[in-house]
Coordinates of C-alpha atoms in Angstrom, one line a residue:
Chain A
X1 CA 78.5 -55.7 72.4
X2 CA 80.8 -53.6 69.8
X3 CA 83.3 -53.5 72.2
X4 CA 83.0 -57.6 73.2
X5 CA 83.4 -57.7 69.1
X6 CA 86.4 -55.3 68.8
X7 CA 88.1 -57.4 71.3
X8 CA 87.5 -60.1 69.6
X9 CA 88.6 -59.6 66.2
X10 CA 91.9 -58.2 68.4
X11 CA 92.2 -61.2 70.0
X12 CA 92.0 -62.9 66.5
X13 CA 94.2 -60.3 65.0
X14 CA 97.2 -61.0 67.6
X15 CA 96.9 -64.4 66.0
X16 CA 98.3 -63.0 63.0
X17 CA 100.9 -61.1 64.8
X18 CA 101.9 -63.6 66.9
X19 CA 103.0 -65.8 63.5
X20 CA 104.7 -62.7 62.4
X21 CA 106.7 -62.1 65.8
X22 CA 107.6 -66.0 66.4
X23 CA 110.5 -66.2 63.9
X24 CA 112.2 -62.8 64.8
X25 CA 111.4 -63.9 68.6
X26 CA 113.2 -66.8 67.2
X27 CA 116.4 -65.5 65.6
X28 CA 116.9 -63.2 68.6
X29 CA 116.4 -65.5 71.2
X30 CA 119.0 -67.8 69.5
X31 CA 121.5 -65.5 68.0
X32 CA 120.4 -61.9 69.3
X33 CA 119.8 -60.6 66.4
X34 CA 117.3 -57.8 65.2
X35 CA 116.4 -58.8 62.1
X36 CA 115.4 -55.7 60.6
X37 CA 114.6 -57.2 57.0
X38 CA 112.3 -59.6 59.0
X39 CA 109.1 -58.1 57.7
X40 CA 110.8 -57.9 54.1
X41 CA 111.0 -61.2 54.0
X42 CA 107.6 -62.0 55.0
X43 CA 106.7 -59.8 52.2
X44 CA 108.9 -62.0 49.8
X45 CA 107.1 -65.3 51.1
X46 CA 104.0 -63.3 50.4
X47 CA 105.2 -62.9 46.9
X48 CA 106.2 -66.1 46.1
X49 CA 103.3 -67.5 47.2
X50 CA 101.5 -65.2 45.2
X51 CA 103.4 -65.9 41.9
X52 CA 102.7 -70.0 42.5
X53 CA 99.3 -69.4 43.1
X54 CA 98.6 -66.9 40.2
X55 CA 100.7 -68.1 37.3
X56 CA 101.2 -72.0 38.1
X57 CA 97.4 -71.7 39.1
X58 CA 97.6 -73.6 42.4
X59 CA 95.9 -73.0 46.2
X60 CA 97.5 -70.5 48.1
X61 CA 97.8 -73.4 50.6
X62 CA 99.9 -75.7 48.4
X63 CA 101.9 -72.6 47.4
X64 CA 102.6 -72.1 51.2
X65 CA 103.8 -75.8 51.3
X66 CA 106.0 -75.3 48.2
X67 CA 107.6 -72.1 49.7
X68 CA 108.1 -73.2 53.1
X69 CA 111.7 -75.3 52.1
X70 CA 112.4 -72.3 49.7
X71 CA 112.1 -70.4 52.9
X72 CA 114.0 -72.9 55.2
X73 CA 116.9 -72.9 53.0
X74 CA 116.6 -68.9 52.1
X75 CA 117.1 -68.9 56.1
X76 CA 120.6 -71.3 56.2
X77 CA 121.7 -69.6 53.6
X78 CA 121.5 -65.8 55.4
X79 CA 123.0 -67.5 58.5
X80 CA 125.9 -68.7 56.4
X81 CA 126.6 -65.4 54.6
X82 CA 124.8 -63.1 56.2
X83 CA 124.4 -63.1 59.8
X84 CA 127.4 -65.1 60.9
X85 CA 129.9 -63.0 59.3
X86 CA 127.9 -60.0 61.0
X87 CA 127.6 -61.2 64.1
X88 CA 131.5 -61.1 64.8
X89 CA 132.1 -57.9 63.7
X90 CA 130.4 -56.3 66.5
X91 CA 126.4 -55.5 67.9
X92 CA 125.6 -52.8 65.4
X93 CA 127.3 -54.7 62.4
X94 CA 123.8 -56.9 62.5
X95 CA 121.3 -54.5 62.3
X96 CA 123.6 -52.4 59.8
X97 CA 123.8 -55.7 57.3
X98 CA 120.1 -56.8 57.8
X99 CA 118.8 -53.2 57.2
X100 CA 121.1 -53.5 54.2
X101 CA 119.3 -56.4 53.2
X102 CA 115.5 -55.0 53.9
X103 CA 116.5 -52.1 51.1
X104 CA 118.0 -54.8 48.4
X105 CA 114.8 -56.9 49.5
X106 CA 112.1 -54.0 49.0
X107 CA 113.5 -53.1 45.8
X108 CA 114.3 -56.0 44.0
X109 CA 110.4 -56.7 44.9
X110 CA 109.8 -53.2 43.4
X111 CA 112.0 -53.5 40.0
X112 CA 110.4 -57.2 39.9
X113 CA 106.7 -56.9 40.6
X114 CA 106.2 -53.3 40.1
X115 CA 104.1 -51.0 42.7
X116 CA 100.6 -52.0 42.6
X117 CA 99.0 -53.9 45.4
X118 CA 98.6 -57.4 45.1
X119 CA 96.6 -59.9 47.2
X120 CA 95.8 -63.9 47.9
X121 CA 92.5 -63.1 48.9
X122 CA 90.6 -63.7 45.6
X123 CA 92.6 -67.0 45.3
X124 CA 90.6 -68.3 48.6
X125 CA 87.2 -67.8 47.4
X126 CA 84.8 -67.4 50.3
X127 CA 87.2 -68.5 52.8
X128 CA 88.6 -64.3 52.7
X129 CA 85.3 -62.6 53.9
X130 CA 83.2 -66.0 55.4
X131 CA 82.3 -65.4 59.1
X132 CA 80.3 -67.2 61.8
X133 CA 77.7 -65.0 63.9
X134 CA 78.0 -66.1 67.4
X135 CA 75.2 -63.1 68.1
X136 CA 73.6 -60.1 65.7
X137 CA 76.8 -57.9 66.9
X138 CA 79.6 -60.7 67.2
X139 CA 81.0 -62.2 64.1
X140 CA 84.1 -64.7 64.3
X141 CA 85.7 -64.6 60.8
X142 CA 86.8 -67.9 59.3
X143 CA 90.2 -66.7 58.0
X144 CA 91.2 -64.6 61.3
X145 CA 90.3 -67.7 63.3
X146 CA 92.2 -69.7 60.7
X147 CA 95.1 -67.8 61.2
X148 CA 94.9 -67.8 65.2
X149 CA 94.7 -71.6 64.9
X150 CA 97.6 -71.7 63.0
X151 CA 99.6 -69.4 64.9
X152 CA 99.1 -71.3 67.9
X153 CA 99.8 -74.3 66.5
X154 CA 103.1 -72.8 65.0
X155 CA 103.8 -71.4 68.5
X156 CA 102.7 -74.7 70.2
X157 CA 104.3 -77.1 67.7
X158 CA 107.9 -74.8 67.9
X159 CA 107.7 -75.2 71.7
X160 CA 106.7 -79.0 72.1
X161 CA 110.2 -79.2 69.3
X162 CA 112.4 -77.4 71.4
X163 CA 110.8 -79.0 74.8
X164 CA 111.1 -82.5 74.0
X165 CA 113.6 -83.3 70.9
X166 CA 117.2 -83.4 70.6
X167 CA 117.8 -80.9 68.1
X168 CA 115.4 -78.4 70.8
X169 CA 117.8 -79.1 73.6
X170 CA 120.5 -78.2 71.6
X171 CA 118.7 -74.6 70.7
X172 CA 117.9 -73.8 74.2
X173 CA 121.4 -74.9 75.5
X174 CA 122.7 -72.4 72.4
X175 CA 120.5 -69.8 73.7
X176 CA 121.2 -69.9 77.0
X177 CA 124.9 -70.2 76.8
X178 CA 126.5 -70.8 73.1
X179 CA 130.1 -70.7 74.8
X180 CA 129.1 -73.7 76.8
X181 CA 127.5 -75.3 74.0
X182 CA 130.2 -75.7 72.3
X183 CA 132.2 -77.3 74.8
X184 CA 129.3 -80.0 75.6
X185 CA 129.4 -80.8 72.0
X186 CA 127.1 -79.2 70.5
X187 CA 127.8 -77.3 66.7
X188 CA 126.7 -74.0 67.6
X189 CA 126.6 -72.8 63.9
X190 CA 124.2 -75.8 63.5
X191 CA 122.3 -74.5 66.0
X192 CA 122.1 -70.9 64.6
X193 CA 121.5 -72.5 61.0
X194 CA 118.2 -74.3 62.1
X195 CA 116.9 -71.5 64.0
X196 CA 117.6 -69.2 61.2
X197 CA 115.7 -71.6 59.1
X198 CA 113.2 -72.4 61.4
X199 CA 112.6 -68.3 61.9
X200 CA 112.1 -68.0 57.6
X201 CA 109.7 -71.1 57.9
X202 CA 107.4 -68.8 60.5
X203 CA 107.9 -65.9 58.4
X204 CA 106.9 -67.6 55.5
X205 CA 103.6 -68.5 57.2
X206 CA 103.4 -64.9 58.5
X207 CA 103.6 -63.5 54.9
X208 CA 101.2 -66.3 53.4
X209 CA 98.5 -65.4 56.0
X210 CA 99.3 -61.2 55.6
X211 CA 98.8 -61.9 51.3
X212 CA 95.5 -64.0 52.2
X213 CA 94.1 -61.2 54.8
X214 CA 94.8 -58.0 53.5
X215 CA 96.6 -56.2 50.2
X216 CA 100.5 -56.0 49.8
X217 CA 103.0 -54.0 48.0
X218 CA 107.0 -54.5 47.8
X219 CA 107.1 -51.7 50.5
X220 CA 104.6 -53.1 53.0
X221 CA 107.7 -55.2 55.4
X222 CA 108.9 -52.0 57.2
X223 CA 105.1 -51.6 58.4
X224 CA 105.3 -55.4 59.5
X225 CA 108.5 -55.5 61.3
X226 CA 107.2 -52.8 63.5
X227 CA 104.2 -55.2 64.1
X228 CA 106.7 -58.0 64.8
X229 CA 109.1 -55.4 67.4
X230 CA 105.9 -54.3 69.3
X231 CA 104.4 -58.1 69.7
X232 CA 107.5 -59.5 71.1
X233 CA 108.9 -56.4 73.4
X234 CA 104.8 -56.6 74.8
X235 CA 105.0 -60.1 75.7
X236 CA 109.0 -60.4 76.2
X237 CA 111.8 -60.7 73.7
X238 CA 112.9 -64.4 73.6
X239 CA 109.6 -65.9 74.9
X240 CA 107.1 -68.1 72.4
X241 CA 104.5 -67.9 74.1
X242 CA 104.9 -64.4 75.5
X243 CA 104.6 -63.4 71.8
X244 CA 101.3 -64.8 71.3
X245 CA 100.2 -62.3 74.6
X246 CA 102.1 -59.5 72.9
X247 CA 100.2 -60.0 69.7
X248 CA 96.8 -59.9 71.3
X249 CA 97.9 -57.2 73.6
X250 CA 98.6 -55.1 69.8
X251 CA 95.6 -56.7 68.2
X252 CA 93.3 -55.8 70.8
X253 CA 94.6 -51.9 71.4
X254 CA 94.6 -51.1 68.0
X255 CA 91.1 -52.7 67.0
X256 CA 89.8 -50.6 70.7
X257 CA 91.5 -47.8 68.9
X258 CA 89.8 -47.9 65.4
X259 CA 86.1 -48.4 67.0
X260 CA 87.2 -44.9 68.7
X261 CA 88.6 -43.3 65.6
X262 CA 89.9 -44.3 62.1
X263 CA 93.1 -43.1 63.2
X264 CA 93.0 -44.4 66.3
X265 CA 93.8 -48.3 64.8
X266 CA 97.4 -48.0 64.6
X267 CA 97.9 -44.8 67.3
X268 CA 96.3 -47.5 70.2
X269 CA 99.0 -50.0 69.1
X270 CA 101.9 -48.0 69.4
X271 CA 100.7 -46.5 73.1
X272 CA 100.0 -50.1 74.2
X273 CA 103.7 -50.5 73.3
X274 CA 105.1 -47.5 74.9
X275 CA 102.5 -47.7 77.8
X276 CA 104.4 -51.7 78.4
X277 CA 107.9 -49.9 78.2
X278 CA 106.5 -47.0 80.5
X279 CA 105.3 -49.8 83.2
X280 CA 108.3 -51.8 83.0
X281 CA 110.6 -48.3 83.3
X282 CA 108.8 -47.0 86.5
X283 CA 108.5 -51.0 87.6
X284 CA 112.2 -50.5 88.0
X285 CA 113.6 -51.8 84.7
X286 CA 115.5 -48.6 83.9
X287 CA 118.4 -50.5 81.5
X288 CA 117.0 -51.4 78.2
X289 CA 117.9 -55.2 78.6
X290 CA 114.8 -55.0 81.5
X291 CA 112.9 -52.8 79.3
X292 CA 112.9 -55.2 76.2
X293 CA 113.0 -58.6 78.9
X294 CA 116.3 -59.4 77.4
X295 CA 117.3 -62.7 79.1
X296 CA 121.3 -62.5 80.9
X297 CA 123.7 -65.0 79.6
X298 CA 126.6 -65.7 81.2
X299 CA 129.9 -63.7 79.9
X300 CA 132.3 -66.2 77.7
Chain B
X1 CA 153.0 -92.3 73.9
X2 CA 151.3 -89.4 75.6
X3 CA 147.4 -89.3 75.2
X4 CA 147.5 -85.3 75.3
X5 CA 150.5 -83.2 74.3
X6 CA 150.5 -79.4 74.8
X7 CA 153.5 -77.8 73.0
X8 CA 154.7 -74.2 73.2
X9 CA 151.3 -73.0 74.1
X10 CA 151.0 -69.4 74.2
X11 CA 147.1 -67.8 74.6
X12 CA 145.8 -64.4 75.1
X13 CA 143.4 -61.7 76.5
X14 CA 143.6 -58.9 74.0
X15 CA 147.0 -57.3 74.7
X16 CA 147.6 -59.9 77.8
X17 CA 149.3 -62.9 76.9
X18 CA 148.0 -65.1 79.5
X19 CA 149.8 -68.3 78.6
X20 CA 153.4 -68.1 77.5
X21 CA 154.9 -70.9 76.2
X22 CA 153.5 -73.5 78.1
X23 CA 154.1 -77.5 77.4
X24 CA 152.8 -80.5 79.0
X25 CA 151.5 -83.8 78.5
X26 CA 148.7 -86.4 79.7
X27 CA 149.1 -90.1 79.5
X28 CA 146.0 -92.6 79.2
X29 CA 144.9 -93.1 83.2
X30 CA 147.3 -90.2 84.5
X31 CA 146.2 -87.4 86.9
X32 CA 147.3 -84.5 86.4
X33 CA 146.9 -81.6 88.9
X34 CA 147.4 -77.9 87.4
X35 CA 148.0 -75.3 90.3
X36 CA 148.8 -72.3 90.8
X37 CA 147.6 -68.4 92.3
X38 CA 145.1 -66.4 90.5
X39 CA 145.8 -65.2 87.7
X40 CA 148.4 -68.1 86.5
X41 CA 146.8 -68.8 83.6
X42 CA 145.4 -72.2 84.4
X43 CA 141.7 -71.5 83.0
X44 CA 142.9 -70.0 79.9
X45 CA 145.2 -73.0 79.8
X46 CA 142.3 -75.1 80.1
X47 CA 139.9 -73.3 78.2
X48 CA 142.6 -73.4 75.1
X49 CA 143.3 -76.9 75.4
X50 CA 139.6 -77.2 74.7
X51 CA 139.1 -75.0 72.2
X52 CA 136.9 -72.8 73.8
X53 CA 140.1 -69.9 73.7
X54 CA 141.6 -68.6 70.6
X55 CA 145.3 -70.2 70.6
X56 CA 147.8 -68.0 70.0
X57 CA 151.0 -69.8 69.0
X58 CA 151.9 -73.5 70.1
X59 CA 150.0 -76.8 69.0
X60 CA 147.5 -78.8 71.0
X61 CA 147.9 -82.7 70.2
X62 CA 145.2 -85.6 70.9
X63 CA 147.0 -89.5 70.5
X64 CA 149.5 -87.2 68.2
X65 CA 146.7 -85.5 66.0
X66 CA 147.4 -81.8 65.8
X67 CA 143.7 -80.6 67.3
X68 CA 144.7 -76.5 67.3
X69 CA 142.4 -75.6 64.6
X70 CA 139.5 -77.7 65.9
X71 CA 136.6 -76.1 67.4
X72 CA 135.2 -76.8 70.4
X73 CA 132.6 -78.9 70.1
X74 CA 135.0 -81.5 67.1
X75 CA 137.2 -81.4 70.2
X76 CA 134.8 -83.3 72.3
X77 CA 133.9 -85.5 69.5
X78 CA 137.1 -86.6 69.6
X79 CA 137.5 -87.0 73.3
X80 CA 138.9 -83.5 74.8
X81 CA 135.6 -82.6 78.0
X82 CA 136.1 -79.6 80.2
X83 CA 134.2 -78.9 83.0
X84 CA 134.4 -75.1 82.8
X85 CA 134.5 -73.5 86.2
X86 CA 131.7 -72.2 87.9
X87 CA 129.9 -75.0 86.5
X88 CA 127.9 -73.5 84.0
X89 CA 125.2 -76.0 83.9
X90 CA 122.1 -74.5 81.6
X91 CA 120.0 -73.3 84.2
X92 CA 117.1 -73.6 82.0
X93 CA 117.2 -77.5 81.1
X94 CA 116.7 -79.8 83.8
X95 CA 119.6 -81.9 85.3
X96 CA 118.6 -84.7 82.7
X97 CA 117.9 -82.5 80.1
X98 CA 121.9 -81.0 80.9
X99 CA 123.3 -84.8 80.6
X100 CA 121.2 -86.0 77.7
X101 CA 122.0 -82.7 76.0
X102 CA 125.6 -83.1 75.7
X103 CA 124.9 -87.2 75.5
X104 CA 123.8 -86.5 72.3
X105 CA 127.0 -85.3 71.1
X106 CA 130.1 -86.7 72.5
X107 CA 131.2 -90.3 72.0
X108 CA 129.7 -93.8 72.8
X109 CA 131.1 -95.7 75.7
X110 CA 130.7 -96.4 79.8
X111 CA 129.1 -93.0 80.5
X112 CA 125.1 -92.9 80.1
X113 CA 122.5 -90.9 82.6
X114 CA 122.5 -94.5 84.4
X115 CA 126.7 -94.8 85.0
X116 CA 126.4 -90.4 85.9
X117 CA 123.8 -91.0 88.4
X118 CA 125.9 -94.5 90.1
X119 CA 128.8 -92.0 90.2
X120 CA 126.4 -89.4 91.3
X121 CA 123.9 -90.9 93.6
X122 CA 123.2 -87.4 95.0
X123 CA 121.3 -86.5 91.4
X124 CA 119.1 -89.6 91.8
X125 CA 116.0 -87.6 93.0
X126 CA 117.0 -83.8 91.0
X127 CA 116.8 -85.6 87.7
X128 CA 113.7 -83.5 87.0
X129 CA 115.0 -80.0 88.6
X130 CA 116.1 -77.2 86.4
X131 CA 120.3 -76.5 86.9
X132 CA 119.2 -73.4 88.8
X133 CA 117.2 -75.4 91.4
X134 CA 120.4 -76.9 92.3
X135 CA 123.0 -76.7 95.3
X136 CA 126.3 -76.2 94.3
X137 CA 127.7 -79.4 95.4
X138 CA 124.9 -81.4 92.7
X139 CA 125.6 -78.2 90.3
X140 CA 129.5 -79.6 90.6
X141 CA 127.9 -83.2 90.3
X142 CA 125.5 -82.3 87.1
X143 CA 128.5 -80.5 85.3
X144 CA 131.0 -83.4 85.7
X145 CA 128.6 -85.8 84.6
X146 CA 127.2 -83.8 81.9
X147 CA 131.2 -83.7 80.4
X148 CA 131.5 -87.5 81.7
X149 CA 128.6 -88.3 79.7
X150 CA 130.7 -87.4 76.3
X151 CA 132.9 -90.3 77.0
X152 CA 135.9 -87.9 77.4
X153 CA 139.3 -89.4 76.6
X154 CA 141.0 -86.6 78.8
X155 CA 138.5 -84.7 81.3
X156 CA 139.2 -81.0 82.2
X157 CA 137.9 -79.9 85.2
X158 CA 138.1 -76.2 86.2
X159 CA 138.1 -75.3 89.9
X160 CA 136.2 -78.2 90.9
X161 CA 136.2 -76.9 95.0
X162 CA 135.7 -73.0 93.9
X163 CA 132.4 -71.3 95.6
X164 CA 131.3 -75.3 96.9
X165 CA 131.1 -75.6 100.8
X166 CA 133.7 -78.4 102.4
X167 CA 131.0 -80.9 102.9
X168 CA 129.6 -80.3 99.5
X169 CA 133.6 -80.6 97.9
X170 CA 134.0 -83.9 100.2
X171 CA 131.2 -85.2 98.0
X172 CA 132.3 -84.6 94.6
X173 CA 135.6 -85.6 95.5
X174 CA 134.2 -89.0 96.8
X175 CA 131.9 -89.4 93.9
X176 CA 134.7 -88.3 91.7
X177 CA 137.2 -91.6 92.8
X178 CA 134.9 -93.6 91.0
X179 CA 135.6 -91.2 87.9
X180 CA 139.0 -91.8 88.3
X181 CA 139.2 -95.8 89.5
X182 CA 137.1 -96.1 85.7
X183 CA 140.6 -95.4 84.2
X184 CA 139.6 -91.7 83.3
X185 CA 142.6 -89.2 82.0
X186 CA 141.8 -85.9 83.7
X187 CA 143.4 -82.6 84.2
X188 CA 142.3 -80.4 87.2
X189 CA 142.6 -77.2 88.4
X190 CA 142.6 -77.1 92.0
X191 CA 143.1 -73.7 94.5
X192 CA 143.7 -76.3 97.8
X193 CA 146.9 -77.6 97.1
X194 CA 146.5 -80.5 99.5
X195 CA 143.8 -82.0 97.7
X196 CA 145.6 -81.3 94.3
X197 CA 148.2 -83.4 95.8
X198 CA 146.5 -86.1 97.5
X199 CA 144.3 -86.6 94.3
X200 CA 147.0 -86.5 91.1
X201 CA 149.6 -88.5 89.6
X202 CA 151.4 -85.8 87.9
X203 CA 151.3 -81.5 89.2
X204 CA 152.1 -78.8 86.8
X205 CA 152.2 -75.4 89.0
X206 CA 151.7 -72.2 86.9
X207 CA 152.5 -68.4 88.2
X208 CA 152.3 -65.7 85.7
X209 CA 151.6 -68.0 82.5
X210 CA 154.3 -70.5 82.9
X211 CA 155.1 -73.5 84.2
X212 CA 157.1 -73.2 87.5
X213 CA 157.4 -76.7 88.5
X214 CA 156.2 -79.8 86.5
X215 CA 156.6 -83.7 87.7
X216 CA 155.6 -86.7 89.9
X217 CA 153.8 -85.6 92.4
X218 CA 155.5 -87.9 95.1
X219 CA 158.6 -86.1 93.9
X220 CA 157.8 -82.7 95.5
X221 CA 156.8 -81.8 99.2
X222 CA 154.1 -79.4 100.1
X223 CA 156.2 -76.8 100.6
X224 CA 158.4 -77.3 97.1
X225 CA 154.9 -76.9 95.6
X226 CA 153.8 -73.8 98.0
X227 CA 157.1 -71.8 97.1
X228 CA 156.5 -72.1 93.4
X229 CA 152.6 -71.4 93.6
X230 CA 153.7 -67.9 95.5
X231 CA 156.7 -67.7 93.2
X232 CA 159.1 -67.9 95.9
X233 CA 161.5 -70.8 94.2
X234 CA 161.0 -73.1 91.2
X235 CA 161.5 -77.0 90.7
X236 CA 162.3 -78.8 87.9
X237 CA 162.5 -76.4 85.3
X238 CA 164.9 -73.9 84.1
X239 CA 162.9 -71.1 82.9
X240 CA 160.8 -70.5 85.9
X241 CA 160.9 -67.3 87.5
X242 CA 163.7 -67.0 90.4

């Protein structure tokens, strides 16, 4: 019955990872771009959050909803000076500029908030360690499932956007084939600046949940990004709902990993990772487009 | 006045100037029929004239309005459609999702899913069908719809016969008089010369960048035109290779 538990609270765990991998899933679907400051940014959502919640003295949930267009228009604004003047200048210019932009990120947080550890969870009362006992030995904890539901809802709400409105048909066109986007009409750097957007609204739920479930400190987004990488390469770069698989997939090894071994949490994770990449190399994916499931798009 | 003007056009490949120099113009209704071997420079011609190519010199004019510095998709706003060649179509949006996707964007006029699909029986029933589900006769169909749709004021259509079988071609062509008897202004790149000049008003034949041969169609015989394509004579213009 441990092991039915573990699996569990993995299962509820990818749920969090899934929220943290949807906006980079996002931006590089869209653009193909590796955001490496993604899990910076998610901790500066967490932060502001934080600040809102602790000196103007409201929930951590109205924070979220005061952040969120902070975020939305933190996420044009990159797109406009950040990643489009990047993504011209070559492939490695993008990961060059938003590594640039993790360090300036980290430290500002650093020089601003200092280093201790800060967390939402004594904002949320009983909501932070509340749980439901299905059995003695299986607990369902109310934030975890919380923030599956809301993960899934993110995921399914993103999809049912891009499946059935305009603006949606526009992104996938744009993903599929920006050079032919443009010549049906549609503003490709439109298209980039809503999904840029779009992608800081996810990670500004991602960083919410991460202050609510567990301690942060102006350092913690390298660890997160890595979390992000490994949830979508699992369940396929590009694919919503593949990064909801790929977060349980993480969540699950490394809480299998930790009832083995303390260590073992985030040792399972990464050889779940590697052991995906193994299959997929001796399943005949030997470039690393087929490694990461990079979807082909036609040449300009 | 012409509808589209193309002055002095020069566009490149990196170090390869594909298009040297080249001029032409499009009134309201005309057909015109760009030919020419591989490598002429039609589809960067095209492509250019859309904005979907980086212009190198030269001015691209719509009803007189200098357009050069336009991208792409203000080009279609304002009435300039290509159909690129090999069609395309977004493989993973359905055939309706394809035409109300570029709908969306282009201007208001005769063209809707409803005039597409009376021009284009054969998508009647693939409406639902992703682009990659497709043959590439109803591919051809989807594409030219999906740029009809944008109410074009000049259409561009890139190697409308290339990789389509001849019963599959015999189609779009069919479905495509009803494109043309609506009063459309289109530009078309065609490899079968016959067609090219059973279908246009006007023929422009390209060979190594520039224009060869440029006029009425009825003016030239088939074998005028075939001389230029291969380079063999030029017609009609001075600076045409010998």
């Amino acid at each position: 019955m441990i092991w039915v538990n573990q699996i569990l609270q993995g299962v509820l765990l990818g749920g969090y990872y899934a929220m943290l991998a949807c906006g980079l899933s996002l931006m590089f679907g869209v653009m193909r771009i590796i955001n490496l400051a993604h899990g910076s940014l998610a901790v500066v959502a967490a932060y502001l959050v934080w600040v809102v919640a602790n000196r103007l003295h409201f929930s951590p949930f109205l924070g979220l909803a005061l952040v969120l267009p902070c975020m939305a228009l933190a996420g044009w604004l990159l797109q406009r000076l950040v990643f489009e003047r990047s993504l011209g200048a070559g492939e490695l210019v993008p990961l060059l500029s938003t590594f640039g932009l993790a360090v300036v990120l980290d430290n500002s947080m650093f020089q601003t908030f200092g280093a201790d550890s800060r967390s939402l969870a004594p904002n949320i009362g009983d909501l932070a360690w509340n749980s439901w006992g299905v059995t003695s030995q299986i607990y369902v904890g109310q934030l975890p499932l919380l923030t599956f539901v809301v993960a899934v809802a993110l995921l399914g709400g993103l999809h049912l956007f891009l499946l059935r409105t305009p603006m949606g048909r526009s992104v996938r066109a744009t993903t599929e084939d920006p050079d032919t986007a443009e010549l049906v009409g549609i503003d490709t750097r439109k298209v980039y600046g809503f999904a840029a957007a779009a992608s800081l609204v996810a990670v500004g739920f991602a960083g919410t949940f991460l202050a609510m479930r567990a301690a942060f400190d102006p350092y913690a987004g390298p660890a997160q990004l890595i979390f992000a990488f490994e949830a979508i390469v699992i369940g396929g770069t590009g694919s919503l709902w593949g990064t909801l698989v790929g977060g349980v997939v993480l969540g699950v090894a490394q809480n299998l990993g930790a009832q083995v071994s303390p260590q073992g949490f985030l040792v399972a994770g990464h050889a779940a990772f590697l052991a995906v990449l193994a299959l997929r190399f001796f399943a005949g994916g030997r470039g690393l487009r087929s490694l990461l499931r990079i979807p082909r798009r036609p040449a300009a | 006045m012409s509808l589209l003007q193309v002055e002095q056009l020069d566009a490149r490949h990196g170090l390869l100037q594909a298009v040297r120099g080249v001029s032409l113009s499009v009134s309201e209704g005309e057909i015109l029929a760009l030919v020419g071997a591989n490598g002429a420079g039609k589809t960067t011609l095209l492509r250019t004239i859309a904005g979907a190519h980086r212009l190198a010199g030269g001015r691209v004019l719509l009803d007189g309005k200098d357009v050069s510095r336009d991208r792409a998709h203000r080009r279609v706003a304002m009435g300039i459609t290509l159909v690129p060649e090999g069609r395309r179509l977004f493989t993973g949006l359905t055939v309706r999702e394809n035409l109300l996707v570029a709908g969306a964007r282009g201007r208001r006029g005769y063209w809707t899913v409803d005039t597409v699909l009376e021009a284009f029986p054969m998508l009647r029933d693939r409406l639902g069908n992703r682009g990659g589900e497709l043959s590439g006769g109803e591919q051809q169909a989807t594409a030219i719809g999906r740029a009809l749709i944008s109410n074009p004021r000049v259409l561009l259509i890139d190697e409308l016969s290339l990789g389509l079988a001849p019963i599959a071609v015999d189609q779009v062509y069919q479905s495509l008089q009803t494109v043309i008897a609506s009063g459309a202004t289109i530009i078309l790149v065609e490899q079968s010369l016959d067609r090219a000049m059973n279908v246009a008003s006007h023929l422009v034949c390209m060979l190594e960048g520039r224009t060869v041969l440029e006029g009425k169609t009825a003016d030239f015989t088939h074998k005028q035109v075939s001389e230029a394509y291969f380079g063999l004579s030029s017609v009609g213009r001075e600076d045409g290779p010998a």
